[in-house]
Amino acid sequence: MSNQEKKTKKLSTKYYYFMQRGLDAELKKQLDEEEKRIISDEHWFLDLPELKAKENYIIEERSCVPCEDLVYGRMSFRGFNPEVEKLMLLMNTHKEEEEDEEEDDVSRMETDITDEEMARRYESLVESMRNKFAKKRNRSTVTKSEEDVNCNVVGDQPKKVFLKPQD
Amino acid sequence: MDTVHACFEEKIGEVLLPGDVFSFRLPESGDGSIKTGPGLRRNGEEVQVYKSGILRHKQPNMYWIDSQQRRVRVLDSHHVIGIVTAKSGDIFKVDVGGSEQASLSYLAFEGATKRNRPNVQVGDLVYGQFTIANKDMEPKLVCIDSCGRANGMGVFGADGLLFKLSLGLMRRLLAPQSEIAKDLEKIFPFELVVGMNGRVWSCENMTSQQRQTLFKRVAEGSL
């Protein structure tokens, strides 16, 4: 009886396998392999020797912009249009940065902010965020503790909690 | 690779004509490549010249032909000045000086949405970049870069003058150490927009007296 069941199971899974939820792993593998074999037999391919693609040593470039390092098209002289002058600096240094990345970091240091400024900014940012999320009652204690240079945490007053009436 | 470079080097700075050929055997395993710019074309294992001009070289491996022409070459990612000629539905037709008009979508401006349309009228000048530019398709312009920022592109130039130049002069203006630009800078403050299609727009604020003195100087030839 079990054999017959297995057989019927096999038969039914062969034709309705997409309706089965749990297939045996082995059965699935077998079915997949059979499918692949059938499909690859039907594929047509050229019966030629393998041709190696030649490496292209000659790269064609149609535009003259990289050849001659042309600068950005909008230009302003002597401060006629300050926005365009800013753009000029931006686009032309951007192009330079792309080209020589090995160049000294001297030019880049000028545009970056210094570490000190960064630390200061973060300090103020953290404080303001803390203030924002502190509850109204805690806000005064938060600001008080910041004034102390050593940041010694003075003991908070006991928090005011709802007192149940004793009756 | 050195033989290949040597083949080119002897002709750098010389005038070449279409049909001149650089033939060399490519090395089997080369470490390096040659970049050919405008004027040179690869033909199998040879490099052919198809424009007459002077051979130029840029380190480390770029060769091209420096030639003069007035006809506009519509190429990808070139910034050009276009004149809006028509507004049809969602796109603008822009004249860039090529054989076909380019199309510019109204969403291709910074901060443009379906509700917030850019203020572009027929006859406006736009500074834009090509996204599609080949001989088989209609050229397509955009006024934003890939990140969505304008970077100076868009409508410009309510006042000022637009005129056409040859492409050679336009390239000399845009050269990194351009002498022309330096000389012009000394004379008066002004703004210049140069498009790769040979169009130049300039705007300045001079009083009529200043202009007259300038014209006199030019007439005398003292500039």
CSV table of C-alpha atoms in Angstrom, one decimal:
chain,number,residue,atom,x,y,z
A,1,MET,CA,0.0,0.0,0.0
A,2,SER,CA,2.8,2.4,0.9
A,3,ASN,CA,4.5,1.7,-2.4
A,4,GLN,CA,1.4,2.4,-4.3
A,5,GLU,CA,1.0,5.6,-2.4
A,6,LYS,CA,4.5,6.6,-3.1
A,7,LYS,CA,4.0,5.9,-6.8
A,8,THR,CA,0.8,7.8,-7.0
A,9,LYS,CA,2.5,10.6,-5.1
A,10,LYS,CA,5.3,10.6,-7.6
A,11,LEU,CA,2.9,10.6,-10.5
A,12,SER,CA,0.8,13.3,-9.2
A,13,THR,CA,3.8,15.4,-8.2
A,14,LYS,CA,5.2,15.1,-11.7
A,15,TYR,CA,2.2,16.7,-13.3
A,16,TYR,CA,0.9,18.9,-10.6
A,17,TYR,CA,4.1,19.7,-8.7
A,18,PHE,CA,3.4,23.4,-8.8
A,19,MET,CA,0.4,22.8,-6.7
A,20,GLN,CA,2.2,20.8,-4.0
A,21,ARG,CA,3.4,22.8,-1.1
A,22,GLY,CA,6.0,20.5,0.4
A,23,LEU,CA,8.0,18.6,-2.0
A,24,ASP,CA,10.9,16.4,-1.0
A,25,ALA,CA,14.2,18.1,-1.5
A,26,GLU,CA,15.5,15.2,-3.5
A,27,LEU,CA,12.4,15.0,-5.7
A,28,LYS,CA,12.7,18.7,-6.4
A,29,LYS,CA,16.3,18.3,-7.4
A,30,GLN,CA,15.5,15.5,-9.7
A,31,LEU,CA,12.7,17.5,-11.3
A,32,ASP,CA,14.9,20.5,-11.8
A,33,GLU,CA,17.7,18.5,-13.3
A,34,GLU,CA,15.3,16.9,-15.7
A,35,GLU,CA,14.0,20.3,-16.7
A,36,LYS,CA,17.4,21.7,-17.3
A,37,ARG,CA,18.4,18.8,-19.4
A,38,ILE,CA,15.4,19.1,-21.5
A,39,ILE,CA,15.9,22.9,-22.0
A,40,SER,CA,19.6,22.6,-22.8
A,41,ASP,CA,19.0,20.0,-25.3
A,42,GLU,CA,16.6,22.3,-27.1
A,43,HIS,CA,19.1,25.2,-27.1
A,44,TRP,CA,20.9,25.8,-30.3
A,45,PHE,CA,24.5,27.0,-30.3
A,46,LEU,CA,27.1,27.6,-32.9
A,47,ASP,CA,29.5,24.8,-33.5
A,48,LEU,CA,32.5,27.1,-33.8
A,49,PRO,CA,35.9,27.2,-32.0
A,50,GLU,CA,36.0,29.6,-29.2
A,51,LEU,CA,37.0,33.1,-30.3
A,52,LYS,CA,38.8,35.2,-27.8
A,53,ALA,CA,37.8,38.8,-27.8
A,54,LYS,CA,40.7,41.0,-28.5
A,55,GLU,CA,41.6,43.5,-25.9
A,56,ASN,CA,41.1,47.0,-27.1
A,57,TYR,CA,44.1,49.1,-26.6
A,58,ILE,CA,42.8,52.0,-28.6
A,59,ILE,CA,40.0,53.8,-26.8
A,60,GLU,CA,38.1,56.3,-29.0
A,61,GLU,CA,36.9,59.5,-27.4
A,62,ARG,CA,34.6,61.6,-29.5
A,63,SER,CA,34.5,64.8,-27.5
A,64,CYS,CA,37.3,67.4,-27.3
A,65,VAL,CA,36.5,68.4,-23.7
A,66,PRO,CA,38.8,65.9,-22.0
A,67,CYS,CA,41.5,66.3,-24.6
A,68,GLU,CA,41.9,70.0,-24.0
A,69,ASP,CA,40.7,70.2,-20.4
A,70,LEU,CA,38.1,72.8,-21.3
A,71,VAL,CA,36.7,74.7,-18.4
A,72,TYR,CA,33.1,75.3,-17.4
A,73,GLY,CA,31.2,77.4,-19.9
A,74,ARG,CA,29.7,80.1,-17.7
A,75,MET,CA,32.2,82.7,-16.8
A,76,SER,CA,32.0,86.0,-15.0
A,77,PHE,CA,34.8,88.5,-14.7
A,78,ARG,CA,35.5,91.1,-12.1
A,79,GLY,CA,32.5,90.3,-10.0
A,80,PHE,CA,29.9,91.0,-12.6
A,81,ASN,CA,27.8,88.0,-11.4
A,82,PRO,CA,28.9,86.7,-8.1
A,83,GLU,CA,26.9,83.5,-8.3
A,84,VAL,CA,28.6,82.6,-11.5
A,85,GLU,CA,32.0,83.3,-10.0
A,86,LYS,CA,31.2,80.9,-7.2
A,87,LEU,CA,30.0,78.3,-9.7
A,88,MET,CA,33.3,78.8,-11.6
A,89,LEU,CA,35.3,78.0,-8.6
A,90,LEU,CA,33.2,75.0,-7.7
A,91,MET,CA,33.1,73.4,-11.2
A,92,ASN,CA,36.7,74.0,-11.9
A,93,THR,CA,38.1,72.8,-8.7
A,94,HIS,CA,35.7,69.8,-8.9
A,95,LYS,CA,37.3,69.0,-12.2
A,96,GLU,CA,40.8,69.4,-10.8
A,97,GLU,CA,40.0,67.1,-7.9
A,98,GLU,CA,38.8,64.5,-10.2
A,99,GLU,CA,41.9,64.6,-12.3
A,100,ASP,CA,44.7,64.5,-9.7
A,101,GLU,CA,43.6,62.8,-6.6
A,102,GLU,CA,47.2,62.4,-5.6
A,103,GLU,CA,47.7,66.1,-5.3
A,104,ASP,CA,48.6,67.5,-1.9
A,105,ASP,CA,45.8,68.0,0.5
A,106,VAL,CA,46.7,71.6,1.0
A,107,SER,CA,44.0,72.9,-1.3
A,108,ARG,CA,41.4,70.7,0.3
A,109,MET,CA,42.3,71.7,3.8
A,110,GLU,CA,41.2,75.2,3.0
A,111,THR,CA,37.7,74.2,2.2
A,112,ASP,CA,37.2,71.8,5.0
A,113,ILE,CA,36.3,73.1,8.4
A,114,THR,CA,38.8,72.5,11.2
A,115,ASP,CA,38.4,69.9,13.8
A,116,GLU,CA,37.9,72.4,16.5
A,117,GLU,CA,35.0,74.0,14.6
A,118,MET,CA,33.5,70.5,14.1
A,119,ALA,CA,33.8,69.7,17.8
A,120,ARG,CA,32.2,73.0,18.7
A,121,ARG,CA,29.3,72.4,16.3
A,122,TYR,CA,28.6,69.0,17.6
A,123,GLU,CA,28.7,70.2,21.2
A,124,SER,CA,26.0,72.8,20.5
A,125,LEU,CA,24.1,70.3,18.4
A,126,VAL,CA,24.0,67.7,21.2
A,127,GLU,CA,22.9,70.3,23.7
A,128,SER,CA,20.1,71.5,21.6
A,129,MET,CA,18.9,68.0,20.9
A,130,ARG,CA,19.0,67.1,24.5
A,131,ASN,CA,17.0,70.2,25.4
A,132,LYS,CA,14.4,69.4,22.7
A,133,PHE,CA,13.7,65.9,24.0
A,134,ALA,CA,13.9,66.7,27.7
A,135,LYS,CA,10.5,67.0,29.3
A,136,LYS,CA,9.4,70.4,30.4
A,137,ARG,CA,10.2,69.7,34.1
A,138,ASN,CA,13.6,68.4,33.4
A,139,ARG,CA,14.6,71.2,31.0
A,140,SER,CA,15.7,73.5,33.7
A,141,THR,CA,17.9,70.9,35.4
A,142,VAL,CA,19.4,70.0,32.1
A,143,THR,CA,20.4,73.6,31.4
A,144,LYS,CA,21.7,74.0,34.9
A,145,SER,CA,24.0,71.1,34.7
A,146,GLU,CA,25.5,72.4,31.5
A,147,GLU,CA,26.7,75.6,33.1
A,148,ASP,CA,28.9,73.8,35.5
A,149,VAL,CA,32.3,73.6,33.8
A,150,ASN,CA,33.3,70.2,35.3
A,151,CYS,CA,29.9,68.9,34.5
A,152,ASN,CA,29.5,67.6,38.1
A,153,VAL,CA,26.1,66.1,38.3
A,154,VAL,CA,24.4,67.6,41.3
A,155,GLY,CA,21.8,65.4,42.9
A,156,ASP,CA,18.4,66.1,41.4
A,157,GLN,CA,15.5,67.1,43.6
A,158,PRO,CA,13.2,64.1,44.0
A,159,LYS,CA,11.0,63.9,41.0
A,160,LYS,CA,7.4,65.0,41.5
A,161,VAL,CA,5.2,62.1,41.1
A,162,PHE,CA,1.5,61.8,41.5
A,163,LEU,CA,0.6,61.1,45.2
A,164,LYS,CA,-2.3,58.9,45.8
A,165,PRO,CA,-4.8,60.3,48.2
A,166,GLN,CA,-4.4,58.4,51.4
A,167,ASP,CA,-8.1,58.2,52.2
B,1,MET,CA,53.5,50.3,-26.0
B,2,ASP,CA,56.6,52.4,-26.6
B,3,THR,CA,56.8,51.6,-30.2
B,4,VAL,CA,53.2,52.7,-30.6
B,5,HIS,CA,53.8,56.0,-28.8
B,6,ALA,CA,57.0,56.5,-30.9
B,7,CYS,CA,54.9,56.1,-34.0
B,8,PHE,CA,52.7,59.0,-33.0
B,9,GLU,CA,55.4,61.1,-31.5
B,10,GLU,CA,57.3,61.8,-34.6
B,11,LYS,CA,54.2,63.5,-36.1
B,12,ILE,CA,53.1,65.6,-33.1
B,13,GLY,CA,52.7,69.2,-34.2
B,14,GLU,CA,52.6,68.3,-37.9
B,15,VAL,CA,49.7,68.9,-40.2
B,16,LEU,CA,48.0,65.7,-41.1
B,17,LEU,CA,45.4,65.1,-43.8
B,18,PRO,CA,42.5,62.7,-43.9
B,19,GLY,CA,43.6,59.3,-45.0
B,20,ASP,CA,46.9,59.3,-43.1
B,21,VAL,CA,47.4,56.1,-41.3
B,22,PHE,CA,49.3,55.1,-38.2
B,23,SER,CA,49.8,51.4,-38.4
B,24,PHE,CA,51.6,49.5,-35.8
B,25,ARG,CA,51.3,46.0,-34.5
B,26,LEU,CA,49.5,46.1,-31.2
B,27,PRO,CA,51.4,44.4,-28.4
B,28,GLU,CA,50.0,41.1,-27.4
B,29,SER,CA,49.9,41.9,-23.7
B,30,GLY,CA,50.0,45.6,-23.3
B,31,ASP,CA,49.9,47.4,-20.1
B,32,GLY,CA,48.5,50.7,-21.2
B,33,SER,CA,46.2,52.0,-23.8
B,34,ILE,CA,45.9,54.8,-26.3
B,35,LYS,CA,43.1,57.3,-26.3
B,36,THR,CA,42.2,58.9,-29.6
B,37,GLY,CA,40.3,62.1,-29.6
B,38,PRO,CA,38.4,63.9,-32.3
B,39,GLY,CA,40.0,63.5,-35.7
B,40,LEU,CA,41.4,60.0,-35.2
B,41,ARG,CA,39.5,56.8,-35.8
B,42,ARG,CA,40.4,53.2,-35.1
B,43,ASN,CA,40.2,51.0,-38.1
B,44,GLY,CA,41.1,47.4,-37.1
B,45,GLU,CA,44.6,47.6,-35.9
B,46,GLU,CA,45.3,51.0,-37.4
B,47,VAL,CA,44.5,54.5,-36.5
B,48,GLN,CA,43.3,56.6,-39.3
B,49,VAL,CA,43.1,60.4,-39.6
B,50,TYR,CA,39.7,61.7,-40.8
B,51,LYS,CA,40.1,65.4,-40.3
B,52,SER,CA,42.8,67.7,-41.5
B,53,GLY,CA,44.7,69.5,-38.8
B,54,ILE,CA,47.6,69.3,-36.4
B,55,LEU,CA,48.3,66.3,-34.2
B,56,ARG,CA,48.3,67.1,-30.5
B,57,HIS,CA,49.3,65.1,-27.6
B,58,LYS,CA,48.4,65.1,-23.9
B,59,GLN,CA,50.1,63.1,-21.3
B,60,PRO,CA,49.9,60.2,-20.8
B,61,ASN,CA,48.3,58.7,-23.8
B,62,MET,CA,45.8,61.1,-25.5
B,63,TYR,CA,46.2,62.0,-29.1
B,64,TRP,CA,43.8,64.1,-31.2
B,65,ILE,CA,43.6,66.3,-34.3
B,66,ASP,CA,43.2,70.0,-33.7
B,67,SER,CA,41.1,71.3,-36.6
B,68,GLN,CA,38.9,74.2,-37.5
B,69,GLN,CA,35.3,74.0,-38.3
B,70,ARG,CA,32.1,75.9,-37.9
B,71,ARG,CA,29.6,73.1,-38.1
B,72,VAL,CA,28.2,72.1,-34.8
B,73,ARG,CA,29.0,68.7,-33.4
B,74,VAL,CA,26.3,67.4,-31.2
B,75,LEU,CA,27.9,65.2,-28.6
B,76,ASP,CA,27.0,63.7,-25.3
B,77,SER,CA,27.3,65.7,-22.1
B,78,HIS,CA,28.3,68.8,-23.9
B,79,HIS,CA,27.0,72.1,-22.5
B,80,VAL,CA,25.3,74.2,-25.1
B,81,ILE,CA,23.3,77.3,-25.4
B,82,GLY,CA,19.9,76.7,-27.0
B,83,ILE,CA,17.1,79.0,-28.1
B,84,VAL,CA,13.6,77.8,-27.2
B,85,THR,CA,11.5,77.7,-30.4
B,86,ALA,CA,8.4,75.9,-29.5
B,87,LYS,CA,6.4,74.6,-26.6
B,88,SER,CA,4.5,71.5,-27.3
B,89,GLY,CA,2.8,69.7,-24.4
B,90,ASP,CA,5.4,68.6,-21.9
B,91,ILE,CA,8.5,69.4,-23.9
B,92,PHE,CA,10.2,72.4,-25.3
B,93,LYS,CA,11.8,72.4,-28.7
B,94,VAL,CA,15.2,74.0,-28.6
B,95,ASP,CA,17.4,75.1,-31.4
B,96,VAL,CA,21.0,74.1,-30.7
B,97,GLY,CA,22.4,74.8,-34.2
B,98,GLY,CA,22.4,71.1,-35.3
B,99,SER,CA,20.5,69.5,-38.0
B,100,GLU,CA,17.6,68.7,-35.6
B,101,GLN,CA,16.0,70.6,-32.8
B,102,ALA,CA,16.6,69.2,-29.4
B,103,SER,CA,13.9,68.3,-27.0
B,104,LEU,CA,13.9,69.6,-23.4
B,105,SER,CA,11.4,68.3,-20.9
B,106,TYR,CA,9.9,70.8,-18.5
B,107,LEU,CA,10.8,68.4,-15.6
B,108,ALA,CA,14.5,68.7,-16.4
B,109,PHE,CA,14.9,71.9,-14.4
B,110,GLU,CA,15.9,72.2,-10.8
B,111,GLY,CA,13.0,72.1,-8.5
B,112,ALA,CA,10.5,71.5,-11.3
B,113,THR,CA,7.5,69.3,-10.6
B,114,LYS,CA,4.3,68.7,-12.4
B,115,ARG,CA,2.6,71.5,-10.4
B,116,ASN,CA,5.6,73.8,-10.3
B,117,ARG,CA,6.5,74.4,-13.9
B,118,PRO,CA,9.6,76.3,-14.9
B,119,ASN,CA,9.1,79.7,-16.3
B,120,VAL,CA,10.3,79.2,-19.9
B,121,GLN,CA,9.0,81.2,-22.8
B,122,VAL,CA,9.6,80.8,-26.5
B,123,GLY,CA,12.7,82.8,-27.4
B,124,ASP,CA,14.4,82.2,-24.1
B,125,LEU,CA,18.0,81.2,-23.9
B,126,VAL,CA,18.8,78.0,-22.0
B,127,TYR,CA,22.2,76.6,-21.0
B,128,GLY,CA,21.8,72.8,-20.9
B,129,GLN,CA,23.6,69.5,-21.3
B,130,PHE,CA,23.0,66.8,-23.7
B,131,THR,CA,21.9,63.4,-22.4
B,132,ILE,CA,21.1,61.8,-25.8
B,133,ALA,CA,23.2,63.0,-28.7
B,134,ASN,CA,23.9,60.7,-31.6
B,135,LYS,CA,23.2,60.7,-35.2
B,136,ASP,CA,20.3,58.2,-34.9
B,137,MET,CA,18.1,59.9,-32.4
B,138,GLU,CA,16.6,63.2,-31.6
B,139,PRO,CA,19.0,65.1,-29.3
B,140,LYS,CA,17.8,65.5,-25.7
B,141,LEU,CA,18.7,68.4,-23.4
B,142,VAL,CA,18.5,68.6,-19.7
B,143,CYS,CA,19.1,71.5,-17.4
B,144,ILE,CA,20.0,69.5,-14.3
B,145,ASP,CA,22.9,67.1,-13.6
B,146,SER,CA,22.6,63.5,-12.5
B,147,CYS,CA,22.2,64.6,-8.9
B,148,GLY,CA,19.3,66.9,-9.7
B,149,ARG,CA,21.2,70.2,-9.2
B,150,ALA,CA,21.2,72.9,-11.7
B,151,ASN,CA,24.9,73.8,-11.6
B,152,GLY,CA,24.4,77.0,-13.5
B,153,MET,CA,22.2,75.5,-16.2
B,154,GLY,CA,18.8,76.7,-17.0
B,155,VAL,CA,17.3,79.8,-18.4
B,156,PHE,CA,19.5,82.8,-18.5
B,157,GLY,CA,20.2,86.1,-20.2
B,158,ALA,CA,17.3,88.5,-20.1
B,159,ASP,CA,19.7,91.1,-21.5
B,160,GLY,CA,22.9,90.7,-23.4
B,161,LEU,CA,24.0,89.7,-26.8
B,162,LEU,CA,24.2,86.2,-28.4
B,163,PHE,CA,26.5,85.6,-31.3
B,164,LYS,CA,28.1,82.7,-33.2
B,165,LEU,CA,31.7,81.7,-33.2
B,166,SER,CA,33.7,79.1,-35.0
B,167,LEU,CA,34.3,76.0,-32.8
B,168,GLY,CA,38.1,76.7,-32.8
B,169,LEU,CA,37.7,80.1,-31.2
B,170,MET,CA,35.2,78.7,-28.7
B,171,ARG,CA,37.7,76.1,-27.7
B,172,ARG,CA,40.4,78.7,-27.3
B,173,LEU,CA,38.0,80.7,-25.0
B,174,LEU,CA,37.4,77.7,-22.9
B,175,ALA,CA,41.0,76.6,-22.7
B,176,PRO,CA,42.3,76.3,-19.1
B,177,GLN,CA,44.8,79.2,-19.4
B,178,SER,CA,42.9,81.2,-22.0
B,179,GLU,CA,44.8,84.3,-23.0
B,180,ILE,CA,41.7,85.7,-24.6
B,181,ALA,CA,39.7,85.5,-21.4
B,182,LYS,CA,42.5,87.1,-19.5
B,183,ASP,CA,42.8,90.0,-21.9
B,184,LEU,CA,39.1,90.5,-21.9
B,185,GLU,CA,39.0,90.5,-18.1
B,186,LYS,CA,41.3,93.4,-17.9
B,187,ILE,CA,39.1,95.6,-19.9
B,188,PHE,CA,35.8,95.6,-18.1
B,189,PRO,CA,33.7,93.5,-15.8
B,190,PHE,CA,31.3,91.3,-17.8
B,191,GLU,CA,29.7,87.9,-17.9
B,192,LEU,CA,30.2,85.3,-20.6
B,193,VAL,CA,28.4,82.1,-21.3
B,194,VAL,CA,30.1,79.9,-23.9
B,195,GLY,CA,28.2,77.0,-25.4
B,196,MET,CA,29.9,74.1,-27.1
B,197,ASN,CA,27.8,74.7,-30.2
B,198,GLY,CA,29.7,77.8,-31.0
B,199,ARG,CA,27.3,80.2,-29.4
B,200,VAL,CA,28.5,82.9,-27.0
B,201,TRP,CA,26.4,85.2,-24.9
B,202,SER,CA,27.8,88.1,-23.1
B,203,CYS,CA,26.4,90.8,-20.9
B,204,GLU,CA,28.0,93.9,-19.5
B,205,ASN,CA,27.0,97.1,-17.8
B,206,MET,CA,28.9,100.0,-19.3
B,207,THR,CA,27.8,103.5,-19.6
B,208,SER,CA,27.7,104.9,-23.1
B,209,GLN,CA,30.8,107.0,-22.4
B,210,GLN,CA,32.8,104.0,-21.4
B,211,ARG,CA,31.6,102.3,-24.6
B,212,GLN,CA,32.7,105.1,-26.7
B,213,THR,CA,36.2,105.2,-25.2
B,214,LEU,CA,36.4,101.5,-25.7
B,215,PHE,CA,35.4,101.7,-29.4
B,216,LYS,CA,38.0,104.4,-29.9
B,217,ARG,CA,40.7,102.3,-28.4
B,218,VAL,CA,39.7,99.4,-30.6
B,219,ALA,CA,39.7,101.6,-33.7
B,220,GLU,CA,43.2,102.9,-32.8
B,221,GLY,CA,44.3,99.3,-32.4
B,222,SER,CA,45.7,99.9,-29.0
B,223,LEU,CA,43.9,97.0,-27.3
